XYZ file of C-alpha atoms in Angstrom:
716
model
C 117.446 129.295 95.639
C 114.010 128.728 97.146
C 111.781 125.879 97.036
C 109.694 127.763 94.800
C 112.396 128.098 92.354
C 113.783 124.689 92.349
C 110.443 123.594 91.038
C 110.098 126.175 88.361
C 113.448 125.046 87.192
C 112.557 121.361 87.049
C 109.660 122.522 85.043
C 111.650 123.958 82.384
C 112.842 120.551 81.815
C 110.759 119.929 78.602
C 112.484 123.223 77.030
C 115.933 121.851 77.877
C 115.008 119.281 75.003
C 116.456 121.999 72.338
C 119.900 122.221 74.188
C 122.406 119.623 72.894
C 122.843 116.612 74.793
C 126.334 117.194 76.489
C 124.792 120.452 77.043
C 121.615 119.846 78.774
C 123.266 116.917 80.565
C 125.412 120.300 81.956
C 122.397 122.315 82.908
C 120.536 119.514 84.830
C 123.070 118.619 86.949
C 124.266 122.172 87.881
C 120.429 122.605 88.284
C 120.326 119.243 90.650
C 123.154 120.622 92.662
C 121.501 123.851 93.017
C 118.056 122.477 94.380
C 119.909 119.851 96.585
C 122.077 122.868 98.224
C 119.230 124.710 98.811
C 117.170 121.229 100.442
C 120.366 120.885 102.659
C 120.780 124.524 104.014
C 118.627 124.091 106.458
C 119.541 126.208 110.150
C 121.206 123.739 111.681
C 119.734 123.427 114.874
C 122.437 121.584 116.574
C 124.317 124.871 116.535
C 121.826 126.531 118.946
C 120.815 125.479 122.703
C 117.444 124.123 120.714
C 118.707 121.108 119.380
C 116.340 118.548 117.760
C 115.685 116.286 121.475
C 114.410 119.453 123.421
C 111.089 120.645 121.192
C 110.121 122.800 124.675
C 113.099 124.294 125.964
C 112.991 127.709 126.343
C 114.680 129.744 123.287
C 117.660 131.959 124.955
C 120.688 133.140 123.454
C 124.263 131.791 124.487
C 124.669 135.092 125.929
C 121.508 134.280 128.212
C 123.280 130.964 128.964
C 126.620 132.619 130.068
C 124.328 135.095 132.516
C 121.916 132.784 133.698
C 119.754 133.007 136.463
C 118.843 130.103 138.583
C 117.385 126.830 136.693
C 113.768 125.702 136.726
C 112.921 122.990 139.253
C 110.826 121.507 136.256
C 112.290 118.388 134.957
C 109.976 116.090 133.203
C 109.194 113.257 130.088
C 106.540 113.681 127.650
C 107.028 111.337 125.142
C 104.057 111.935 122.244
C 103.392 110.846 118.472
C 104.548 113.381 116.276
C 101.372 113.402 113.364
C 103.224 115.090 111.247
C 105.840 111.957 110.253
C 104.592 109.521 112.640
C 107.536 109.115 114.508
C 108.215 109.285 117.987
C 109.850 112.102 119.677
C 110.658 112.989 122.695
C 109.932 116.131 124.788
C 110.945 117.718 127.421
C 110.861 120.534 130.034
C 114.400 121.406 131.400
C 116.544 123.441 133.539
C 118.594 126.248 131.895
C 122.129 125.540 131.837
C 124.205 125.129 134.753
C 126.826 128.086 134.122
C 130.710 126.515 134.782
C 132.651 129.283 134.899
C 134.589 130.216 131.428
C 138.018 131.985 131.169
C 141.054 131.396 128.554
C 142.783 129.557 130.617
C 139.888 127.356 129.632
C 139.776 125.376 132.694
C 136.038 124.701 133.532
C 134.627 124.479 137.253
C 130.991 124.326 138.418
C 129.422 127.390 139.766
C 127.876 127.237 142.952
C 124.571 126.170 141.606
C 125.752 122.900 141.516
C 125.421 120.984 145.376
C 127.147 118.077 146.466
C 126.281 118.014 149.900
C 122.899 115.709 150.400
C 122.726 114.829 147.015
C 122.287 111.029 145.888
C 125.639 109.335 145.213
C 125.910 109.715 141.032
C 125.996 106.712 138.951
C 129.036 106.374 137.055
C 127.874 106.688 133.396
C 125.023 107.759 131.229
C 125.744 105.991 127.671
C 124.335 106.356 124.114
C 124.126 103.986 121.461
C 123.610 105.357 118.187
C 121.657 102.626 116.181
C 119.429 101.574 113.240
C 116.572 99.643 112.850
C 117.692 97.173 110.254
C 117.871 93.298 111.110
C 121.257 93.014 112.158
C 121.113 96.471 114.470
C 117.717 95.269 115.927
C 119.048 91.883 117.103
C 122.123 93.098 118.207
C 120.734 95.665 120.441
C 118.308 93.339 121.781
C 121.496 91.400 122.917
C 123.011 94.620 124.232
C 119.874 95.731 126.295
C 119.642 92.233 128.116
C 122.928 91.883 128.625
C 123.694 95.105 130.433
C 120.089 94.682 132.385
C 121.450 91.743 133.647
C 124.838 93.448 134.446
C 123.577 95.782 136.181
C 121.463 93.553 138.490
C 124.618 92.337 139.646
C 125.273 96.028 140.987
C 124.151 98.017 143.604
C 122.697 101.165 142.031
C 125.440 103.989 142.980
C 127.535 101.555 140.606
C 124.964 100.936 137.918
C 125.351 102.374 134.158
C 122.394 103.356 132.296
C 122.098 103.149 128.793
C 119.726 104.720 125.992
C 119.483 103.752 122.562
C 118.778 106.647 119.986
C 117.690 106.568 116.268
C 117.869 109.201 113.565
C 114.426 109.632 111.194
C 113.501 107.533 108.316
C 111.725 108.237 104.672
C 111.469 104.605 104.610
C 107.494 103.519 104.498
C 107.949 101.121 107.115
C 109.857 103.609 109.647
C 106.883 104.901 111.546
C 105.652 100.922 112.247
C 109.167 99.828 113.186
C 109.883 102.923 114.973
C 106.413 102.618 117.001
C 107.226 99.500 117.388
C 110.140 99.902 119.126
C 109.037 102.809 121.542
C 106.272 100.574 122.553
C 108.696 97.546 123.682
C 110.935 99.538 125.211
C 109.845 102.816 125.997
C 112.518 103.883 129.011
C 115.676 103.651 126.843
C 114.298 104.502 123.271
C 115.679 108.330 122.119
C 114.353 109.615 118.461
C 116.191 112.829 116.623
C 114.653 114.803 114.216
C 117.757 114.412 112.178
C 117.895 111.794 109.141
C 119.137 108.823 109.781
C 123.413 109.068 109.074
C 126.644 108.553 110.322
C 127.522 112.204 109.972
C 125.095 114.105 110.053
C 124.878 115.723 113.593
C 123.340 112.567 116.011
C 126.304 112.350 118.325
C 125.796 115.484 119.523
C 121.835 115.368 119.706
C 122.893 112.522 121.982
C 125.547 114.376 123.967
C 122.992 117.657 124.633
C 120.019 115.610 125.492
C 122.063 113.949 127.381
C 122.923 117.054 129.026
C 119.568 117.504 130.495
C 119.406 113.688 131.662
C 122.326 114.062 134.255
C 120.933 116.875 136.387
C 117.725 116.307 139.234
C 116.944 119.425 141.450
C 118.824 118.837 145.285
C 116.305 116.804 147.233
C 116.224 119.602 150.365
C 118.071 123.107 148.770
C 115.815 125.247 146.532
C 117.761 126.032 143.741
C 120.344 123.785 143.722
C 121.113 121.171 141.667
C 122.382 117.610 142.058
C 124.767 115.148 139.170
C 122.870 111.869 138.473
C 126.129 110.796 136.622
C 130.045 111.417 136.638
C 130.400 110.586 133.214
C 128.000 110.619 130.007
C 129.650 108.731 126.606
C 128.782 107.141 123.740
C 129.450 103.523 122.500
C 128.850 101.765 119.464
C 126.283 98.654 118.959
C 128.737 96.533 117.805
C 130.985 96.741 121.209
C 130.003 94.706 123.475
C 130.955 96.408 127.643
C 131.685 94.721 130.528
C 129.534 96.858 132.829
C 130.683 96.071 135.901
C 134.393 96.384 134.751
C 133.800 99.842 133.353
C 131.666 100.966 136.730
C 134.858 100.131 138.367
C 137.101 101.939 136.273
C 134.961 105.026 136.044
C 134.541 105.434 140.096
C 138.169 105.229 140.481
C 138.974 107.770 137.860
C 136.648 109.843 139.624
C 138.489 110.548 142.243
C 140.676 112.713 140.193
C 138.853 116.227 139.788
C 140.512 117.151 136.596
C 138.048 117.597 133.590
C 138.252 113.985 131.948
C 138.035 112.726 128.031
C 138.230 108.551 128.535
C 138.623 106.369 126.070
C 140.942 104.675 122.874
C 143.102 107.022 121.678
C 143.056 106.428 117.723
C 146.615 105.053 117.280
C 148.252 107.021 114.625
C 149.178 109.862 116.939
C 151.403 111.398 113.962
C 148.422 112.730 112.225
C 147.483 115.193 115.143
C 145.090 116.616 113.112
C 143.278 113.214 113.383
C 144.004 112.682 116.916
C 140.707 111.639 118.686
C 138.766 108.559 120.990
C 137.476 105.939 118.697
C 133.921 105.413 118.260
C 133.849 101.972 120.492
C 132.844 104.012 123.629
C 134.630 107.434 125.173
C 132.882 108.970 128.276
C 133.356 112.760 129.276
C 133.338 114.103 132.620
C 130.358 116.604 133.004
C 131.677 119.717 132.775
C 132.921 118.977 129.828
C 129.390 117.834 128.314
C 128.299 121.501 130.181
C 130.526 123.216 128.407
C 129.329 122.109 125.090
C 125.917 122.575 125.973
C 126.632 126.283 126.961
C 129.079 127.250 123.727
C 127.442 126.305 120.553
C 129.138 128.798 118.892
C 132.035 126.387 119.810
C 130.802 123.146 118.427
C 129.807 123.280 114.570
C 128.764 120.322 113.020
C 130.928 120.628 110.307
C 131.156 116.817 108.979
C 135.122 116.785 109.421
C 135.655 113.129 108.921
C 133.355 111.304 110.984
C 131.427 112.567 114.318
C 133.641 110.511 116.884
C 136.880 112.570 115.377
C 134.957 116.179 115.244
C 133.917 115.297 118.770
C 137.309 115.504 119.954
C 137.686 118.624 117.643
C 135.529 120.729 119.684
C 137.665 119.815 122.660
C 141.148 120.227 120.679
C 139.946 123.637 119.141
C 138.713 125.570 122.251
C 141.701 124.253 123.246
C 140.496 123.231 126.945
C 142.019 122.177 130.091
C 141.108 118.333 129.590
C 143.114 115.040 130.429
C 142.649 112.677 127.816
C 142.861 108.968 129.375
C 143.532 106.099 126.661
C 141.935 102.968 127.969
C 143.829 99.967 126.381
C 141.276 97.498 128.188
C 139.310 99.166 125.162
C 140.405 97.400 122.219
C 138.858 95.911 118.622
C 138.307 91.523 118.479
C 140.697 89.444 117.334
C 138.857 87.864 114.254
C 139.704 84.069 113.667
C 143.629 84.794 114.516
C 143.360 87.312 112.269
C 144.245 91.319 113.508
C 141.131 93.462 112.829
C 140.765 97.249 113.682
C 143.854 99.214 114.340
C 143.774 97.945 118.175
C 142.931 94.269 118.557
C 143.185 92.540 121.094
C 143.361 88.842 122.685
C 139.726 89.676 125.333
C 140.780 88.807 128.389
C 139.939 89.276 132.124
C 140.756 92.400 132.009
C 138.937 93.476 128.636
C 136.458 96.321 129.748
C 134.968 96.765 126.000
C 135.511 94.546 122.732
C 134.743 96.198 118.977
C 134.371 95.050 115.972
C 131.282 92.504 116.956
C 129.760 93.861 114.141
C 129.091 90.882 111.697
C 125.862 89.615 112.802
C 124.437 87.588 115.645
C 127.056 85.077 116.304
C 129.809 87.075 115.908
C 128.839 89.334 118.749
C 127.140 86.528 120.886
C 130.915 84.645 120.629
C 133.182 87.425 122.065
C 130.631 88.596 124.546
C 130.720 84.761 126.343
C 134.296 84.887 125.709
C 134.684 88.348 127.746
C 132.069 87.776 129.997
C 132.475 84.333 130.499
C 135.934 84.281 131.571
C 135.040 85.108 135.159
C 131.533 82.944 134.581
C 129.171 86.108 135.778
C 126.127 84.524 134.241
C 125.627 82.058 137.781
C 122.195 82.866 137.597
C 121.428 80.329 135.218
C 123.233 76.743 135.494
C 123.520 75.527 132.496
C 125.195 78.885 131.338
C 127.278 78.775 133.891
C 128.843 75.332 132.994
C 128.789 76.675 129.590
C 130.377 80.057 130.367
C 132.865 77.698 133.072
C 133.887 75.477 130.145
C 134.602 78.586 128.355
C 136.904 80.087 130.931
C 139.156 77.729 130.981
C 140.225 78.402 127.474
C 142.113 81.408 127.016
C 141.562 81.554 123.328
C 138.552 79.973 121.484
C 138.729 79.132 117.499
C 136.165 77.470 115.460
C 137.415 74.010 116.310
C 136.793 74.230 119.883
C 132.644 74.339 118.731
C 132.180 70.837 118.089
C 133.239 69.055 122.016
C 131.159 72.616 122.730
C 128.362 70.937 121.236
C 128.273 67.716 122.531
C 128.559 68.675 125.912
C 125.836 71.620 125.482
C 123.300 68.664 124.150
C 124.027 66.540 127.624
C 123.370 70.078 129.758
C 120.436 70.994 127.784
C 119.045 67.375 128.368
C 119.557 67.770 132.019
C 117.678 70.962 132.027
C 114.776 69.701 131.009
C 114.257 68.234 134.508
C 115.844 71.128 136.151
C 114.539 74.007 134.975
C 110.797 73.578 133.623
C 109.113 72.795 136.633
C 108.062 69.058 135.861
C 107.166 66.611 137.974
C 104.934 64.772 134.929
C 102.356 61.585 135.731
C 104.544 58.044 134.818
C 102.110 56.778 132.339
C 98.945 57.743 130.512
C 96.138 59.016 132.130
C 93.816 58.143 129.418
C 91.137 55.685 128.827
C 90.057 54.178 125.239
C 86.496 53.362 124.820
C 85.633 52.160 121.378
C 82.259 53.905 119.684
C 79.818 51.958 117.872
C 81.452 53.837 115.038
C 84.410 52.366 115.403
C 86.095 55.632 116.621
C 87.854 56.186 120.118
C 86.846 58.481 122.770
C 89.496 59.538 124.887
C 88.376 59.660 128.174
C 90.228 60.974 131.744
C 91.697 58.007 134.220
C 89.942 58.828 137.667
C 93.414 59.827 139.211
C 92.787 63.034 136.780
C 90.470 65.601 139.064
C 87.419 67.365 137.825
C 88.138 71.380 137.145
C 86.215 72.321 139.993
C 88.065 70.099 141.958
C 91.413 71.265 141.432
C 92.793 74.702 143.764
C 93.260 76.138 140.577
C 91.556 76.782 137.586
C 92.811 75.415 134.665
C 94.564 77.991 131.943
C 93.175 77.924 128.205
C 95.770 76.679 126.374
C 100.015 76.383 126.479
C 101.451 77.529 122.997
C 104.846 76.488 121.404
C 106.379 78.280 119.113
C 109.119 76.627 116.650
C 111.583 78.907 115.869
C 115.141 79.418 115.127
C 118.398 81.377 115.711
C 118.985 83.264 112.792
C 118.291 86.802 112.341
C 114.673 87.191 110.992
C 113.691 84.753 113.515
C 115.303 86.327 116.333
C 113.712 89.722 115.719
C 110.064 88.092 115.527
C 111.197 85.927 118.564
C 111.995 89.266 120.210
C 109.322 91.292 119.734
C 106.281 88.280 120.243
C 107.882 87.667 123.343
C 107.750 90.926 124.745
C 104.097 91.674 123.485
C 102.715 88.138 124.626
C 104.213 88.673 128.212
C 102.811 92.499 128.059
C 99.527 91.298 126.666
C 98.877 88.223 129.406
C 99.757 90.907 132.444
C 96.148 92.717 131.034
C 94.337 89.105 132.020
C 93.741 87.089 135.068
C 96.041 84.264 135.555
C 93.271 81.991 134.694
C 92.622 83.538 131.373
C 95.999 83.985 130.680
C 98.233 82.318 127.378
C 101.526 80.706 128.015
C 103.911 80.495 125.337
C 107.015 78.661 125.061
C 109.783 79.285 122.111
C 110.942 75.999 120.608
C 114.427 75.811 119.289
C 116.119 72.383 117.545
C 119.944 72.180 117.903
C 121.503 74.190 115.291
C 124.335 72.937 112.690
C 126.537 76.265 112.669
C 129.240 76.392 114.677
C 128.297 79.466 116.430
C 124.758 77.396 117.429
C 126.077 76.074 120.837
C 126.730 79.806 121.591
C 123.843 80.702 120.618
C 121.742 78.746 122.719
C 123.178 79.036 125.580
C 122.817 82.976 125.184
C 119.227 82.474 124.449
C 118.700 80.000 127.169
C 120.562 82.072 129.942
C 118.533 85.526 128.630
C 114.875 83.496 128.547
C 115.325 80.467 130.401
C 111.208 80.669 131.654
C 110.202 80.401 128.340
C 112.988 78.222 126.239
C 112.167 74.856 125.027
C 115.503 73.035 123.190
C 115.084 69.325 121.833
C 117.594 67.260 121.643
C 117.219 67.127 118.018
C 118.939 68.914 115.033
C 117.225 71.903 113.645
C 115.100 71.094 110.346
C 111.280 71.559 109.713
C 110.410 68.108 109.256
C 112.919 66.646 111.679
C 110.532 65.782 114.143
C 110.438 69.324 116.476
C 106.644 69.605 116.566
C 106.393 66.312 118.267
C 108.990 67.267 120.284
C 107.386 69.988 121.514
C 103.822 68.597 122.046
C 105.922 65.624 124.271
C 107.108 67.765 126.169
C 104.319 70.159 126.608
C 102.615 66.918 128.582
C 104.885 66.743 130.590
C 104.375 70.722 131.809
C 100.441 70.461 132.253
C 100.279 68.455 135.314
C 100.716 69.371 138.908
C 99.876 66.556 142.141
C 97.136 68.183 143.942
C 98.068 69.472 147.354
C 96.313 67.462 149.820
C 94.770 64.367 147.743
C 97.424 61.791 147.144
C 97.395 60.039 143.899
C 95.389 62.794 141.966
C 96.521 65.188 139.556
C 95.094 68.233 138.481
C 95.347 69.610 134.628
C 97.621 73.251 134.527
C 95.855 73.833 130.550
C 92.548 72.906 128.441
C 94.514 72.934 125.239
C 98.005 72.932 123.864
C 99.189 73.985 120.857
C 101.397 74.821 117.994
C 101.581 78.578 116.307
C 104.514 79.535 113.651
C 106.695 82.363 114.891
C 105.472 84.484 111.555
C 101.941 84.097 113.018
C 100.320 87.265 115.372
C 97.901 86.052 117.953
C 95.561 88.233 119.874
C 95.882 86.444 122.971
C 92.481 87.758 124.645
C 90.454 86.883 121.637
C 92.379 83.405 121.546
C 91.918 83.172 125.300
C 88.183 84.322 125.134
C 87.500 81.880 122.072
C 89.299 78.435 124.183
C 87.494 78.840 127.607
C 84.434 79.415 125.061
C 84.940 76.152 123.176
C 86.126 74.234 126.326
C 82.211 74.434 127.779
C 81.606 71.841 124.939
C 82.048 67.830 125.834
C 84.623 65.521 123.547
C 88.036 66.269 122.101
C 88.609 69.285 119.630
C 91.157 70.577 117.226
C 91.037 73.716 116.629
C 92.716 75.913 113.756
C 92.344 76.739 110.272
C 91.692 73.976 107.981
C 93.692 73.269 104.756
C 90.971 74.245 102.032
C 91.765 71.340 99.105
C 91.659 68.881 102.483
C 88.421 67.266 100.684
C 90.228 67.135 97.295
C 93.388 66.020 98.680
C 92.023 63.753 102.118
C 94.805 62.118 102.617
C 96.648 65.839 103.262
C 94.144 67.025 105.905
C 95.564 69.137 108.395
C 95.113 72.142 110.453
C 97.177 74.691 108.572
C 100.387 76.163 111.332
C 99.779 79.396 111.678
C 98.199 78.050 114.916
C 96.257 75.066 116.161
C 95.176 73.556 119.464
C 94.224 70.248 120.526
C 92.475 69.198 123.860
C 95.026 68.025 126.416
C 93.813 64.513 126.505
C 94.360 64.185 122.371
C 98.168 64.876 123.131
C 98.072 62.708 126.603
C 97.199 59.923 124.056
C 100.149 60.727 121.685
C 102.523 60.833 123.982
C 102.485 56.941 124.778
C 101.706 56.192 121.352
C 104.570 53.811 119.280
C 104.903 56.820 116.586
C 107.773 55.169 113.680
C 110.716 57.236 113.405
C 109.985 57.613 109.953
C 106.745 59.035 110.700
C 108.193 61.976 112.581
C 109.325 63.549 109.131
C 107.082 61.249 106.671
C 105.050 64.882 105.632
C 105.482 68.509 106.865
C 105.069 68.425 110.497
C 101.698 70.085 110.440
C 100.280 67.169 108.079
C 101.777 64.741 110.130
C 100.115 65.964 113.338
C 96.665 65.658 111.462
C 97.519 62.158 110.067
C 98.036 60.687 113.613
C 94.644 61.776 114.836
C 93.264 60.747 112.038
C 95.211 57.495 111.493
C 94.119 56.725 115.196
C 90.500 57.091 114.210
C 90.293 59.266 117.913
C 86.737 60.679 118.131
C 87.953 64.569 117.820
C 85.518 67.673 116.199
C 87.407 69.701 113.884
C 87.180 73.098 114.760
C 87.736 75.436 111.768
C 88.004 78.899 112.400
C 88.028 82.064 109.501
C 89.056 83.935 111.919
C 92.499 82.396 111.757
C 93.726 83.805 108.704
C 97.094 84.659 106.375
C 97.317 88.322 106.228
C 96.383 90.449 103.207
C 98.381 93.093 101.767
C 96.844 96.184 99.663
C 94.116 93.980 98.083
C 96.839 90.947 97.347
C 96.383 87.334 98.233
C 98.992 86.064 100.682
C 98.206 82.238 101.539
C 94.821 80.300 101.134
C 93.218 81.926 103.550
C 93.948 85.771 103.244
C 92.012 88.712 104.014
C 91.971 91.461 105.679
C 92.713 92.132 109.605
C 89.761 92.882 111.864
C 88.139 93.325 115.101
C 87.820 89.758 115.559
C 91.276 88.698 114.258
C 92.731 86.164 116.522
C 95.269 85.288 114.542
C 97.150 86.671 111.344
C 99.952 84.524 109.634
C 102.709 85.291 106.877
C 103.610 88.213 108.543
C 107.359 87.365 107.662
C 109.331 90.557 106.288
C 110.211 93.241 109.134
C 107.663 95.695 107.382
C 105.309 92.645 107.039
C 105.169 91.891 110.523
C 105.075 95.190 112.083
C 102.070 95.891 109.769
C 100.409 92.836 111.310
C 101.048 93.728 114.180
C 100.226 97.425 114.546
C 96.863 96.341 112.679
C 95.931 93.451 114.841
C 96.344 96.022 117.906
C 95.162 99.298 117.301
C 92.148 99.814 119.338
C 91.172 102.508 116.706
C 90.830 99.944 113.680
C 88.201 99.898 111.836
């Protein structure tokens, strides 16, 4: 049934009303089955040489591949946006298949096109990580990406393992935003197949066929010859944590055996030989096996047996390839609070290479990773985490009951880290002089020990902005995107025009909080601030931030004894569901700083005149001149005032009650988002070319849309 016939059948529905109820239902079911069969009966691109990730490859038949001539030396990658579905597609100009001699003895041997003499040493492996764009997967993926980068940095380049994250497409409306931002954030390790997102529709084969074309490079000195870039190509799950140095060492050891190899964890129920396979936690194959798959599309059909990992094994078994199956018992599932999970659970030891089933959210992945990796304290680059991991290393098995002492010890380490890692040498006393004006207000002026901007070696930056956040999944995803984009945007500006940001965390209440905090501090020590206060929206974290920021805002003049220079003009606070256009904010603050007097910049609450006791700048983003924070840092703030009201209201009340001479600058280019005309917040409006900050971008879809609209240069 063609699509036209299907449409006609659907249009017949009104005439079916005359048929009795049960018969009508049966007819509709038959029509639906026929339509569905038609919709999914498309030529399976994965059965051909032209798999979906290679849109520009030359079309050749399998027979041509076997009788191939010398491959083209062109090997380039071009990424572009496909206008038809607004998803990122990888296009490549590829070498033709590298021939491997095949006979019914089913042993594989490379043809003369491959030549190791004069080639750079191949890396141990290229590993694909099929993933999704959901919150859980995004958080795990971010953690794994950071972890693998750090581990590879500990290894020589020839021993490093490369990773690529791969996605299918989706019809969900937010997919195009999510995928575009994922590619923008991580252009070097993000791949998209043209197949619909699904566990068993061929995404794994897509990856291996695409990986084959990343696995060779032209010989540096011998035209027509090729070099292997990797010893193995593999696939892992995104709920598995890999110890990269151990895997690298193991693969290089196994590569000394010249046989064709299939390495992983063999499924435990070996009596069911028809289901024999390497489980999806991690498996790799030697490059000759991969080349055979690429050159034999008829031998690698996607029939959806019981899952793609099982199907992968069936291709090798059904073809009777002479491949050595290597069962690695150091690939295993995690033990779950004393209860076994999966079919291959084992305690995490200093021999573990892969631990699997770390899928139950952010915390489980972290705890298992720290247990495995902490046993040898690899992260010595961060003294705080090294201390935490050293403590974990002394415990071969951690249970939830051990987290209470971890919390107290981590608190002490975090307090000590303030002076160790924050580049602080703050002035010991207040640098502010107070002058009472005739109207009774207090004018804040700098002490003579603070030099004018022009007398210091460096021009102060416009602002330092703190972003209070938490370690839950949604906040973590938003934080990682903000961190990436703010770093990228700052690089486009001169240092003196850059806006610095810090992410401010309290002490979490959950049992896994010490692990999460240690990971965050290890991965992002340069822009993470942890207060010694229990996490809460009205517990005083904002005041903690500003007092900490004060200590980061000065440096001693290099040649004038006893004189101080300012590093920032303003200090501020923003919500983590706000997105700031740093370039516009920088230009605004540089202009405002030319005006005399102290300033309080933000979006003023619209009912402040009606309720003067609640007058404040809303929490989306507000900034104040540095002298206001200097004054505030030495005021005897009563403990009850820390959380008497919402923290943004309380901050404004300190300024009001202090009777400070401060100009309130209300900015309508700080605003809430407007979603399809629906008002969100009191200050909603569409994002425009003048927007400095857009607020209330909370959900995944809202966040991506806000960011896309704020930074789209073509926005009208």
